Amino acid sequence: MAQICVSELVANVINHVGRGTPVTLAVSTDAAHLRIELSDPDARAMPTLLAPTSGAESGRGLMILDAVSDRWGVISRIDSKVVWCELATGLESPKEQPRNPRVAHAEMSIARHGSVRRSQPEEGSPLSVAVAEKAAIELIADVLHWLQARGCDPDESLDRAQTRFEAQLEEAGVGAPSGPCLV
């Protein structure tokens, strides 16, 4: 399945952006999912899921990607885009997942964002916490850029997120940390 996904992603770049376009392929896993990302330098040519007629000779690539992957999407950047998909591996995560689904989602996003291009230090080590914190900060910065690019006020969004976070801690009876992340 991964081979099919990579093939369809590359074919889309060749067909819609052009032959010879430089691309970057990144593959990562969180044990439960394999994530495939293909980035290219054309932020204008956005992939669109089509419903081609039966006689059409093209236009089925994203239908195939949609059919074989668990989920897929596009990350639009100022000077590029990333088309990604995820495939279930059928494996369990090597460690117990956090019970709070928000924490689990954030942990998965941080791991994907921060570990695509570098190896991870031993899990639970002070270095792995520092690497994860750096990745989380980079992810938050990327989200702020994304918000600003769509006409939102990043400061207002951060304020609302902080308020929601504190309310959720209060509901759970958990006190807020009083300082920087300790590593």
mmCIF file of C-alpha atoms in Angstrom:
data_model
loop_
_atom_site.group_PDB
_atom_site.id
_atom_site.type_symbol
_atom_site.label_atom_id
_atom_site.label_comp_id
_atom_site.label_asym_id
_atom_site.label_seq_id
_atom_site.Cartn_x
_atom_site.Cartn_y
_atom_site.Cartn_z
ATOM 1 C CA MET A 1 0.000 0.000 0.000
ATOM 2 C CA ALA A 2 2.803 2.432 0.838
ATOM 3 C CA GLN A 3 4.336 1.851 -2.582
ATOM 4 C CA ILE A 4 1.000 2.675 -4.248
ATOM 5 C CA CYS A 5 0.683 5.870 -2.199
ATOM 6 C CA VAL A 6 4.202 7.062 -3.052
ATOM 7 C CA SER A 7 3.624 6.238 -6.717
ATOM 8 C CA GLU A 8 0.371 8.225 -6.844
ATOM 9 C CA LEU A 9 1.861 11.209 -4.978
ATOM 10 C CA VAL A 10 4.854 11.360 -7.328
ATOM 11 C CA ALA A 11 2.637 10.912 -10.408
ATOM 12 C CA ASN A 12 0.523 13.877 -9.272
ATOM 13 C CA VAL A 13 3.609 16.096 -9.082
ATOM 14 C CA ILE A 14 4.795 14.975 -12.516
ATOM 15 C CA ASN A 15 1.351 15.438 -14.106
ATOM 16 C CA HIS A 16 0.272 18.664 -12.411
ATOM 17 C CA VAL A 17 3.471 20.513 -11.504
ATOM 18 C CA GLY A 18 5.834 19.178 -14.168
ATOM 19 C CA ARG A 19 8.563 16.688 -14.927
ATOM 20 C CA GLY A 20 11.840 17.428 -13.202
ATOM 21 C CA THR A 21 10.180 19.195 -10.266
ATOM 22 C CA PRO A 22 12.311 18.663 -7.151
ATOM 23 C CA VAL A 23 10.435 16.798 -4.432
ATOM 24 C CA THR A 24 11.213 15.643 -0.925
ATOM 25 C CA LEU A 25 9.857 12.350 0.377
ATOM 26 C CA ALA A 26 9.600 11.883 4.142
ATOM 27 C CA VAL A 27 8.399 8.705 5.825
ATOM 28 C CA SER A 28 7.810 8.373 9.552
ATOM 29 C CA THR A 29 5.916 6.163 11.956
ATOM 30 C CA ASP A 30 4.466 6.292 15.427
ATOM 31 C CA ALA A 31 4.165 2.471 15.381
ATOM 32 C CA ALA A 32 0.391 2.565 14.784
ATOM 33 C CA HIS A 33 0.592 4.587 11.534
ATOM 34 C CA LEU A 34 3.023 5.010 8.680
ATOM 35 C CA ARG A 35 3.039 8.621 7.454
ATOM 36 C CA ILE A 36 4.190 9.430 3.926
ATOM 37 C CA GLU A 37 4.811 13.071 2.957
ATOM 38 C CA LEU A 38 5.793 14.410 -0.442
ATOM 39 C CA SER A 39 6.667 18.091 -0.690
ATOM 40 C CA ASP A 40 7.126 20.135 -3.850
ATOM 41 C CA PRO A 41 7.899 23.812 -4.451
ATOM 42 C CA ASP A 42 4.577 24.738 -6.148
ATOM 43 C CA ALA A 43 2.130 26.172 -3.611
ATOM 44 C CA ARG A 44 -0.372 27.052 -6.360
ATOM 45 C CA ALA A 45 -1.119 23.594 -7.809
ATOM 46 C CA MET A 46 -3.261 22.129 -5.036
ATOM 47 C CA PRO A 47 -4.410 18.493 -5.356
ATOM 48 C CA THR A 48 -8.152 18.028 -5.812
ATOM 49 C CA LEU A 49 -10.097 14.824 -5.328
ATOM 50 C CA LEU A 50 -12.057 14.342 -8.565
ATOM 51 C CA ALA A 51 -14.792 11.994 -9.733
ATOM 52 C CA PRO A 52 -13.662 11.286 -13.304
ATOM 53 C CA THR A 53 -16.013 9.797 -15.857
ATOM 54 C CA SER A 54 -15.573 6.150 -16.759
ATOM 55 C CA GLY A 55 -13.960 7.084 -20.074
ATOM 56 C CA ALA A 56 -11.442 9.531 -18.585
ATOM 57 C CA GLU A 57 -7.815 8.516 -18.959
ATOM 58 C CA SER A 58 -6.598 10.327 -15.827
ATOM 59 C CA GLY A 59 -7.827 11.873 -12.601
ATOM 60 C CA ARG A 60 -7.923 8.782 -10.410
ATOM 61 C CA GLY A 61 -4.691 9.224 -8.450
ATOM 62 C CA LEU A 62 -6.208 10.911 -5.416
ATOM 63 C CA MET A 63 -9.175 8.526 -5.538
ATOM 64 C CA ILE A 64 -6.692 5.667 -5.193
ATOM 65 C CA LEU A 65 -4.827 7.496 -2.397
ATOM 66 C CA ASP A 66 -8.145 8.172 -0.646
ATOM 67 C CA ALA A 67 -9.193 4.528 -0.996
ATOM 68 C CA VAL A 68 -6.007 2.879 0.282
ATOM 69 C CA SER A 69 -4.958 5.311 3.035
ATOM 70 C CA ASP A 70 -6.595 5.897 6.404
ATOM 71 C CA ARG A 71 -6.424 9.638 5.855
ATOM 72 C CA TRP A 72 -4.640 12.145 3.671
ATOM 73 C CA GLY A 73 -4.334 15.884 3.302
ATOM 74 C CA VAL A 74 -2.380 18.871 2.105
ATOM 75 C CA ILE A 75 -0.245 21.293 4.100
ATOM 76 C CA SER A 76 0.008 24.609 2.284
ATOM 77 C CA ARG A 77 3.133 26.644 2.887
ATOM 78 C CA ILE A 78 4.182 30.019 1.496
ATOM 79 C CA ASP A 79 6.592 28.564 -1.069
ATOM 80 C CA SER A 80 5.621 24.897 -1.191
ATOM 81 C CA LYS A 81 3.058 22.292 -0.275
ATOM 82 C CA VAL A 82 3.159 18.886 1.373
ATOM 83 C CA VAL A 83 0.724 16.165 0.383
ATOM 84 C CA TRP A 84 0.598 13.453 3.018
ATOM 85 C CA CYS A 85 -1.193 10.221 3.782
ATOM 86 C CA GLU A 86 -1.243 7.774 6.660
ATOM 87 C CA LEU A 87 -1.575 4.010 6.622
ATOM 88 C CA ALA A 88 -2.431 1.870 9.640
ATOM 89 C CA THR A 89 0.407 -0.528 10.416
ATOM 90 C CA GLY A 90 -1.667 -2.945 12.463
ATOM 91 C CA LEU A 91 0.911 -2.664 15.239
ATOM 92 C CA GLU A 92 0.343 -1.363 18.721
ATOM 93 C CA SER A 93 2.364 1.555 20.025
ATOM 94 C CA PRO A 94 5.411 0.309 21.945
ATOM 95 C CA LYS A 95 4.312 2.241 25.031
ATOM 96 C CA GLU A 96 1.009 2.920 26.701
ATOM 97 C CA GLN A 97 -0.748 5.861 25.089
ATOM 98 C CA PRO A 98 -1.829 8.771 27.310
ATOM 99 C CA ARG A 99 -5.459 8.481 28.405
ATOM 100 C CA ASN A 100 -6.328 12.040 27.425
ATOM 101 C CA PRO A 101 -7.006 11.991 23.652
ATOM 102 C CA ARG A 102 -5.801 15.602 23.312
ATOM 103 C CA VAL A 103 -2.454 14.640 24.818
ATOM 104 C CA ALA A 104 -2.248 11.563 22.581
ATOM 105 C CA HIS A 105 -3.000 13.657 19.483
ATOM 106 C CA ALA A 106 -0.448 16.297 20.466
ATOM 107 C CA GLU A 107 2.179 13.647 21.192
ATOM 108 C CA MET A 108 1.629 12.037 17.795
ATOM 109 C CA SER A 109 1.836 15.427 16.042
ATOM 110 C CA ILE A 110 4.985 16.410 17.925
ATOM 111 C CA ALA A 111 6.651 13.103 17.118
ATOM 112 C CA ARG A 112 5.810 13.415 13.437
ATOM 113 C CA HIS A 113 6.851 17.054 13.287
ATOM 114 C CA GLY A 114 10.115 16.635 15.114
ATOM 115 C CA SER A 115 11.403 13.203 14.177
ATOM 116 C CA VAL A 116 11.040 13.029 10.408
ATOM 117 C CA ARG A 117 14.634 14.076 9.703
ATOM 118 C CA ARG A 118 16.524 12.985 12.814
ATOM 119 C CA SER A 119 16.798 9.941 14.998
ATOM 120 C CA GLN A 120 15.203 10.023 18.408
ATOM 121 C CA PRO A 121 17.199 9.792 21.623
ATOM 122 C CA GLU A 122 16.229 7.020 24.016
ATOM 123 C CA GLU A 123 12.615 7.534 25.076
ATOM 124 C CA GLY A 124 12.169 9.033 28.542
ATOM 125 C CA SER A 125 15.678 10.459 28.628
ATOM 126 C CA PRO A 126 16.171 14.159 29.388
ATOM 127 C CA LEU A 127 17.376 14.617 25.813
ATOM 128 C CA SER A 128 14.199 13.053 24.363
ATOM 129 C CA VAL A 129 12.068 15.438 26.463
ATOM 130 C CA ALA A 130 14.142 18.389 25.229
ATOM 131 C CA VAL A 131 13.821 17.238 21.610
ATOM 132 C CA ALA A 132 10.046 16.789 22.026
ATOM 133 C CA GLU A 133 9.722 20.234 23.635
ATOM 134 C CA LYS A 134 11.628 21.816 20.740
ATOM 135 C CA ALA A 135 9.405 19.972 18.227
ATOM 136 C CA ALA A 136 6.279 21.107 20.106
ATOM 137 C CA ILE A 137 7.422 24.721 19.989
ATOM 138 C CA GLU A 138 8.162 24.418 16.255
ATOM 139 C CA LEU A 139 4.729 22.860 15.711
ATOM 140 C CA ILE A 140 3.016 25.693 17.617
ATOM 141 C CA ALA A 141 4.952 28.249 15.546
ATOM 142 C CA ASP A 142 3.864 26.471 12.342
ATOM 143 C CA VAL A 143 0.226 26.542 13.483
ATOM 144 C CA LEU A 144 0.544 30.271 14.223
ATOM 145 C CA HIS A 145 1.907 30.857 10.713
ATOM 146 C CA TRP A 146 -0.972 28.801 9.312
ATOM 147 C CA LEU A 147 -3.511 30.896 11.247
ATOM 148 C CA GLN A 148 -1.939 34.165 10.113
ATOM 149 C CA ALA A 149 -1.868 33.006 6.482
ATOM 150 C CA ARG A 150 -5.633 32.488 6.716
ATOM 151 C CA GLY A 151 -6.312 35.942 8.129
ATOM 152 C CA CYS A 152 -6.603 34.954 11.794
ATOM 153 C CA ASP A 153 -4.935 36.804 14.643
ATOM 154 C CA PRO A 154 -2.344 34.373 16.088
ATOM 155 C CA ASP A 155 -2.199 36.225 19.437
ATOM 156 C CA GLU A 156 -5.970 35.971 19.866
ATOM 157 C CA SER A 157 -5.870 32.271 18.960
ATOM 158 C CA LEU A 158 -3.071 31.666 21.482
ATOM 159 C CA ASP A 159 -5.043 33.483 24.187
ATOM 160 C CA ARG A 160 -8.142 31.387 23.467
ATOM 161 C CA ALA A 161 -6.092 28.169 23.442
ATOM 162 C CA GLN A 162 -4.452 29.088 26.768
ATOM 163 C CA THR A 163 -7.857 29.841 28.310
ATOM 164 C CA ARG A 164 -9.263 26.514 27.068
ATOM 165 C CA PHE A 165 -6.163 24.627 28.304
ATOM 166 C CA GLU A 166 -6.430 26.162 31.792
ATOM 167 C CA ALA A 167 -10.173 25.432 31.971
ATOM 168 C CA GLN A 168 -9.545 21.790 31.026
ATOM 169 C CA LEU A 169 -6.842 21.499 33.695
ATOM 170 C CA GLU A 170 -9.233 22.966 36.239
ATOM 171 C CA GLU A 171 -12.012 20.541 35.213
ATOM 172 C CA ALA A 172 -9.601 17.640 35.592
ATOM 173 C CA GLY A 173 -8.393 18.913 38.973
ATOM 174 C CA VAL A 174 -4.824 19.241 37.720
ATOM 175 C CA GLY A 175 -2.688 22.231 38.620
ATOM 176 C CA ALA A 176 -0.870 24.136 35.894
ATOM 177 C CA PRO A 177 2.909 23.736 35.773
ATOM 178 C CA SER A 178 4.685 26.677 37.331
ATOM 179 C CA GLY A 179 7.775 26.941 35.146
ATOM 180 C CA PRO A 180 9.600 25.830 32.035
ATOM 181 C CA CYS A 181 9.727 22.194 31.013
ATOM 182 C CA LEU A 182 12.276 20.451 33.200
ATOM 183 C CA VAL A 183 14.694 18.193 31.411
#
